[in-house]
CSV table of C-alpha atoms in Angstrom, one decimal:
chain,number,residue,atom,x,y,z
A,28,MET,CA,79.2,88.9,62.1
A,29,LEU,CA,78.8,90.5,58.7
A,30,PRO,CA,81.8,92.3,57.2
A,31,SER,CA,81.8,96.1,57.7
A,32,ILE,CA,83.9,99.0,56.5
A,33,LYS,CA,85.5,101.7,58.6
A,34,LEU,CA,84.4,105.1,57.3
A,35,ILE,CA,86.7,108.2,57.4
A,36,SER,CA,84.3,109.5,60.1
A,37,GLY,CA,85.6,106.7,62.3
A,38,HIS,CA,82.4,104.8,62.3
A,39,GLN,CA,81.8,101.2,61.0
A,40,MET,CA,79.2,100.6,58.3
A,41,PRO,CA,78.0,97.1,57.3
A,42,LEU,CA,79.1,96.2,53.7
A,43,ILE,CA,75.6,95.1,52.9
A,44,GLY,CA,72.3,96.8,53.7
A,45,LEU,CA,68.7,96.5,52.8
A,46,GLY,CA,67.4,98.9,50.1
A,47,THR,CA,63.9,100.0,50.7
A,48,PHE,CA,62.9,102.1,47.6
A,49,LYS,CA,59.2,101.4,46.7
A,50,ILE,CA,58.7,99.3,49.8
A,51,THR,CA,55.7,101.0,51.4
A,52,GLY,CA,52.7,100.3,53.7
A,53,TYR,CA,53.3,99.3,57.3
A,54,GLU,CA,52.4,95.6,57.0
A,55,HIS,CA,54.6,95.2,53.9
A,56,VAL,CA,57.5,97.1,55.6
A,57,PHE,CA,57.1,95.2,58.8
A,58,LYS,CA,57.4,91.8,57.1
A,59,THR,CA,60.3,92.9,55.0
A,60,VAL,CA,62.3,94.3,58.0
A,61,GLU,CA,61.5,91.2,60.0
A,62,ALA,CA,62.8,88.9,57.3
A,63,ALA,CA,65.9,91.1,56.9
A,64,LEU,CA,66.7,91.1,60.7
A,65,ALA,CA,66.2,87.4,60.8
A,66,SER,CA,68.6,86.9,57.9
A,67,GLY,CA,71.3,89.1,59.6
A,68,TYR,CA,70.8,92.5,58.0
A,69,ARG,CA,71.8,95.3,60.3
A,70,SER,CA,71.8,98.2,57.9
A,71,PHE,CA,68.7,99.9,56.4
A,72,ASP,CA,68.7,102.5,53.7
A,73,THR,CA,65.8,104.9,53.2
A,74,ALA,CA,65.1,108.5,52.1
A,75,SER,CA,62.6,111.2,52.6
A,76,VAL,CA,61.3,110.7,49.0
A,77,TYR,CA,60.7,107.0,49.6
A,78,ARG,CA,57.8,108.0,51.9
A,79,ASN,CA,58.4,104.9,54.2
A,80,GLU,CA,60.5,106.4,57.0
A,81,ILE,CA,57.6,106.3,59.5
A,82,ASP,CA,56.9,102.7,58.8
A,83,ILE,CA,60.5,101.7,58.9
A,84,GLY,CA,61.0,103.5,62.2
A,85,ARG,CA,57.9,101.9,63.7
A,86,ALA,CA,58.9,98.4,62.4
A,87,LEU,CA,62.4,98.7,63.8
A,88,LYS,CA,61.1,99.9,67.2
A,89,GLU,CA,58.7,96.9,67.4
A,90,LEU,CA,61.2,94.3,66.0
A,91,LEU,CA,64.5,95.1,67.6
A,92,PRO,CA,63.6,93.7,71.0
A,93,LYS,CA,62.4,90.4,69.3
A,94,PHE,CA,66.0,90.0,68.0
A,95,LYS,CA,67.6,91.2,71.2
A,96,LEU,CA,69.0,94.2,69.4
A,97,GLN,CA,69.2,97.9,70.4
A,98,ARG,CA,69.4,101.1,68.3
A,99,GLN,CA,73.2,101.1,68.4
A,100,ASP,CA,73.2,97.6,66.9
A,101,ILE,CA,71.8,98.8,63.6
A,102,PHE,CA,72.8,101.3,60.9
A,103,ILE,CA,70.2,103.7,59.5
A,104,THR,CA,70.7,105.8,56.4
A,105,SER,CA,68.4,108.5,55.1
A,106,LYS,CA,68.7,111.1,52.4
A,107,LEU,CA,67.9,114.8,51.8
A,108,GLY,CA,65.6,115.1,48.9
A,109,PRO,CA,65.9,117.4,45.9
A,110,ALA,CA,63.0,119.6,47.2
A,111,GLU,CA,64.8,119.9,50.5
A,112,GLN,CA,68.0,121.4,49.2
A,113,GLY,CA,69.3,124.8,50.6
A,114,LYS,CA,69.9,126.6,53.8
A,115,SER,CA,66.3,127.2,54.7
A,116,ASN,CA,65.2,123.6,54.1
A,117,ALA,CA,68.0,121.2,54.9
A,118,SER,CA,68.0,121.4,58.7
A,119,GLN,CA,64.2,121.0,58.8
A,120,ALA,CA,64.4,118.1,56.4
A,121,LEU,CA,66.9,116.2,58.6
A,122,GLN,CA,64.8,116.9,61.7
A,123,GLY,CA,61.8,115.5,59.8
A,124,SER,CA,63.6,112.3,59.0
A,125,LEU,CA,64.7,111.9,62.6
A,126,GLN,CA,61.1,112.4,63.8
A,127,ARG,CA,59.6,110.0,61.2
A,128,LEU,CA,62.2,107.3,61.9
A,129,ASP,CA,61.8,108.0,65.7
A,130,CYS,CA,65.5,108.2,66.1
A,131,GLU,CA,67.8,110.6,68.1
A,132,TYR,CA,70.5,110.3,65.4
A,133,LEU,CA,71.1,108.9,61.9
A,134,ASP,CA,74.2,106.8,61.2
A,135,LEU,CA,74.5,108.2,57.7
A,136,TYR,CA,72.7,111.2,56.0
A,137,LEU,CA,73.2,111.7,52.2
A,138,ILE,CA,72.3,114.4,49.7
A,139,HIS,CA,70.2,112.3,47.5
A,140,TRP,CA,70.7,114.2,44.2
A,141,PRO,CA,73.1,117.0,43.1
A,142,GLY,CA,70.2,119.0,41.8
A,143,ALA,CA,67.4,120.9,43.4
A,144,HIS,CA,63.7,120.5,42.7
A,145,LYS,CA,62.0,122.6,40.0
A,146,LEU,CA,65.3,124.0,38.6
A,147,LYS,CA,66.5,123.4,35.0
A,148,PRO,CA,69.5,121.0,35.0
A,149,ASP,CA,71.9,123.7,33.9
A,150,ASP,CA,70.8,126.3,36.5
A,151,ARG,CA,73.7,127.7,38.5
A,152,MET,CA,71.6,127.6,41.7
A,153,HIS,CA,72.2,123.9,42.0
A,154,ARG,CA,75.7,124.5,43.1
A,155,LYS,CA,74.8,127.1,45.6
A,156,LEU,CA,71.9,125.1,47.1
A,157,ARG,CA,73.9,121.8,47.5
A,158,ALA,CA,76.7,123.8,49.2
A,159,GLU,CA,74.2,125.3,51.6
A,160,SER,CA,72.7,121.9,52.2
A,161,TRP,CA,76.1,120.4,53.1
A,162,ALA,CA,76.9,123.3,55.5
A,163,GLU,CA,73.6,122.5,57.3
A,164,MET,CA,74.5,118.8,57.4
A,165,GLU,CA,77.9,119.7,58.9
A,166,ASN,CA,76.1,121.6,61.6
A,167,ALA,CA,74.0,118.5,62.3
A,168,HIS,CA,77.1,116.4,62.4
A,169,ARG,CA,78.6,118.7,65.0
A,170,GLU,CA,75.4,118.4,67.0
A,171,ASN,CA,75.7,114.6,66.9
A,172,LYS,CA,72.4,114.2,65.0
A,173,VAL,CA,74.3,112.4,62.2
A,174,LYS,CA,77.3,110.2,62.7
A,175,SER,CA,78.5,110.3,59.1
A,176,LEU,CA,77.8,112.4,56.0
A,177,GLY,CA,77.7,111.5,52.3
A,178,VAL,CA,76.3,112.1,48.9
A,179,SER,CA,74.4,110.1,46.3
A,180,ASN,CA,74.4,110.3,42.5
A,181,TYR,CA,77.3,112.8,42.4
A,182,LEU,CA,79.6,112.8,39.4
A,183,PRO,CA,83.4,113.6,39.7
A,184,SER,CA,82.7,117.3,39.1
A,185,HIS,CA,80.1,117.5,41.9
A,186,LEU,CA,82.4,115.5,44.2
A,187,GLU,CA,85.5,117.6,43.5
A,188,GLU,CA,83.5,120.8,44.1
A,189,LEU,CA,82.4,119.5,47.5
A,190,LEU,CA,85.8,118.3,48.5
A,191,SER,CA,87.2,121.8,47.7
A,192,THR,CA,85.0,123.6,50.1
A,193,CYS,CA,83.8,121.1,52.8
A,194,THR,CA,84.9,121.1,56.4
A,195,VAL,CA,83.6,117.6,57.1
A,196,LYS,CA,84.5,115.2,54.3
A,197,PRO,CA,81.9,112.9,52.8
A,198,SER,CA,82.3,109.4,54.1
A,199,VAL,CA,80.2,107.7,51.5
A,200,LEU,CA,79.2,108.1,47.8
A,201,GLN,CA,76.2,106.1,46.9
A,202,ILE,CA,75.7,105.6,43.1
A,203,GLU,CA,74.4,103.2,40.5
A,204,TYR,CA,77.2,100.7,40.0
A,205,HIS,CA,77.1,97.2,38.5
A,206,PRO,CA,78.9,95.3,35.6
A,207,HIS,CA,76.9,97.2,33.0
A,208,LEU,CA,77.8,100.6,34.6
A,209,ILE,CA,81.4,100.6,36.0
A,210,GLN,CA,82.1,104.2,36.9
A,211,THR,CA,85.9,104.0,37.0
A,212,ASN,CA,86.6,107.7,37.4
A,213,LEU,CA,84.3,107.9,40.4
A,214,LYS,CA,85.8,104.8,42.0
A,215,SER,CA,89.3,106.2,41.6
A,216,LEU,CA,88.3,109.5,43.1
A,217,CYS,CA,86.7,107.8,46.0
A,218,ASP,CA,89.7,105.7,46.6
A,219,LYS,CA,92.0,108.7,46.5
A,220,HIS,CA,90.0,110.5,49.1
A,221,HIS,CA,89.1,107.5,51.2
A,222,ILE,CA,85.4,107.8,50.5
A,223,HIS,CA,83.5,104.5,50.6
A,224,LEU,CA,81.7,103.7,47.4
A,225,GLN,CA,78.3,102.1,48.0
A,226,ALA,CA,76.3,100.7,45.1
A,227,TYR,CA,72.5,100.7,44.5
A,228,SER,CA,70.8,98.8,41.7
A,229,SER,CA,73.6,96.2,41.8
A,230,LEU,CA,71.3,93.8,40.0
A,231,GLY,CA,70.5,96.2,37.2
A,232,THR,CA,66.8,96.7,37.4
A,233,SER,CA,63.8,94.7,38.8
A,234,ASN,CA,61.8,94.8,35.6
A,235,THR,CA,61.4,91.9,33.3
A,236,GLU,CA,63.7,93.4,30.6
A,237,ASN,CA,66.8,93.2,32.9
A,238,LEU,CA,69.6,92.5,30.5
A,239,LEU,CA,72.2,92.2,33.3
A,240,ILE,CA,70.6,89.3,35.3
A,241,LYS,CA,69.9,87.5,32.0
A,242,ASP,CA,73.4,87.9,30.6
A,243,PRO,CA,74.7,84.4,29.6
A,244,ARG,CA,78.1,85.2,31.1
A,245,VAL,CA,76.5,86.0,34.4
A,246,LYS,CA,74.4,82.9,34.2
A,247,GLU,CA,77.5,80.8,33.4
A,248,ILE,CA,79.4,82.0,36.4
A,249,SER,CA,76.3,81.5,38.5
A,250,ALA,CA,76.3,77.8,37.4
A,251,GLN,CA,80.0,77.5,38.1
A,252,CYS,CA,79.6,78.8,41.6
A,253,LYS,CA,76.3,77.1,42.3
A,254,LYS,CA,74.9,80.5,43.3
A,255,SER,CA,72.1,82.7,42.0
A,256,THR,CA,72.8,85.4,39.4
A,257,ALA,CA,71.9,87.9,42.1
A,258,GLN,CA,74.5,86.5,44.5
A,259,VAL,CA,77.2,86.5,41.8
A,260,LEU,CA,76.5,90.2,41.0
A,261,LEU,CA,76.5,91.2,44.6
A,262,ARG,CA,79.7,89.2,45.3
A,263,TRP,CA,81.4,91.0,42.4
A,264,ALA,CA,80.8,94.3,44.2
A,265,VAL,CA,81.6,93.3,47.8
A,266,GLN,CA,84.8,91.5,46.7
A,267,GLN,CA,86.0,94.9,45.6
A,268,GLN,CA,84.9,96.4,49.0
A,269,ILE,CA,82.0,98.2,47.3
A,270,GLY,CA,79.0,98.3,49.6
A,271,VAL,CA,75.6,97.0,48.3
A,272,LEU,CA,72.0,97.6,49.0
A,273,PRO,CA,69.9,94.8,47.5
A,274,LYS,CA,66.2,95.3,47.6
A,275,SER,CA,63.5,92.6,48.0
A,276,THR,CA,60.3,91.9,49.9
A,277,ASN,CA,60.6,88.1,49.3
A,278,PRO,CA,62.1,86.4,52.5
A,279,VAL,CA,63.9,83.8,50.3
A,280,HIS,CA,65.5,86.5,48.2
A,281,ILE,CA,66.3,88.6,51.2
A,282,ALA,CA,68.2,85.7,52.8
A,283,GLU,CA,69.9,84.8,49.6
A,284,ASN,CA,71.1,88.3,48.9
A,285,ILE,CA,73.0,88.6,52.2
A,286,ASP,CA,74.6,85.1,51.7
A,287,VAL,CA,77.5,86.5,49.6
A,288,PHE,CA,80.4,86.0,52.0
A,289,SER,CA,80.6,82.2,51.9
A,290,PHE,CA,82.2,82.1,48.4
A,291,THR,CA,84.8,83.9,46.3
A,292,LEU,CA,84.8,84.7,42.6
A,293,SER,CA,88.1,83.8,40.8
A,294,GLU,CA,90.2,86.4,39.2
A,295,GLU,CA,89.0,85.2,35.8
A,296,GLN,CA,85.3,85.4,36.9
A,297,MET,CA,85.8,88.9,38.2
A,298,ALA,CA,87.4,89.9,34.9
A,299,VAL,CA,84.6,88.4,32.9
A,300,LEU,CA,82.0,90.4,34.8
A,301,SER,CA,84.1,93.6,34.7
A,302,GLN,CA,84.3,93.3,30.9
A,303,LEU,CA,80.5,93.6,30.6
A,304,ASP,CA,80.6,97.4,31.0
A,305,GLN,CA,78.2,99.2,28.6
A,306,GLN,CA,78.0,102.5,30.6
A,307,LYS,CA,74.3,101.7,30.8
A,308,HIS,CA,72.1,103.4,33.4
A,309,TYR,CA,69.1,101.5,34.6
A,310,CYS,CA,68.2,104.3,36.9
A,311,TRP,CA,68.8,108.1,36.9
A,312,ASP,CA,71.7,109.7,35.1
A,313,PRO,CA,72.9,112.9,36.9
A,314,ALA,CA,75.1,113.9,33.9
A,315,SER,CA,72.9,116.9,33.0
A,316,VAL,CA,73.0,118.5,36.5
A,317,ARG,CA,75.4,121.4,36.6
């Protein structure tokens, strides 16, 4: 049984899940989900903007019986896209995700981005629209369409604004978080309010210029532990009770990425990795969104 975290909503969420950004096409999705289930993954993270919800839903429906699993045995996350923000859109967007995933409920639903589509970053409408979105998500939570609510890519200002007005507290904050981007203020704010911090892009980036995976200090710890650099970076996060969402379509890497609970990094190794912080975003930086 993989480690899980108890969210403030009262529900359990696996500490590790499969990220699915850019994994599209049914055959591709099917083989990836099959490899993930075979390796022990029970959490799958998608979003409306990933355009793979239909394929993920179909793959899970076909594969769960093969692994003697039912819907309640897995954890499905999706997200409200920037073009879906606001009172008139959010409810329909969630219903769309439920239909595409062929689910009666989602385990977790996140606001994907603090800003709304087609608005300038400093537009005051962002605040109004994300507040409306959250209110609609709270309604869905009351109707048991979503078990837990959360946000993604929020900065402390966005999160504090939400906490000052919400009725249902966010259970999860999903952000870019790795040794090159240690967001201490956000981590502290989440700890204070019992919000689970979940990391995406834990390995930096998948492109060939990934400076994090190639860092000699990461490689040195990898050699010391006899584990891959990816396993070391994922272990650094989960050892701090930070959730991770490694993404791969390679069955070998999928299995390797979940095998991070059989070893422990020493205090010294954890400190070395934590000293690599450069405040470097490999993905999107929400700092300009008002």
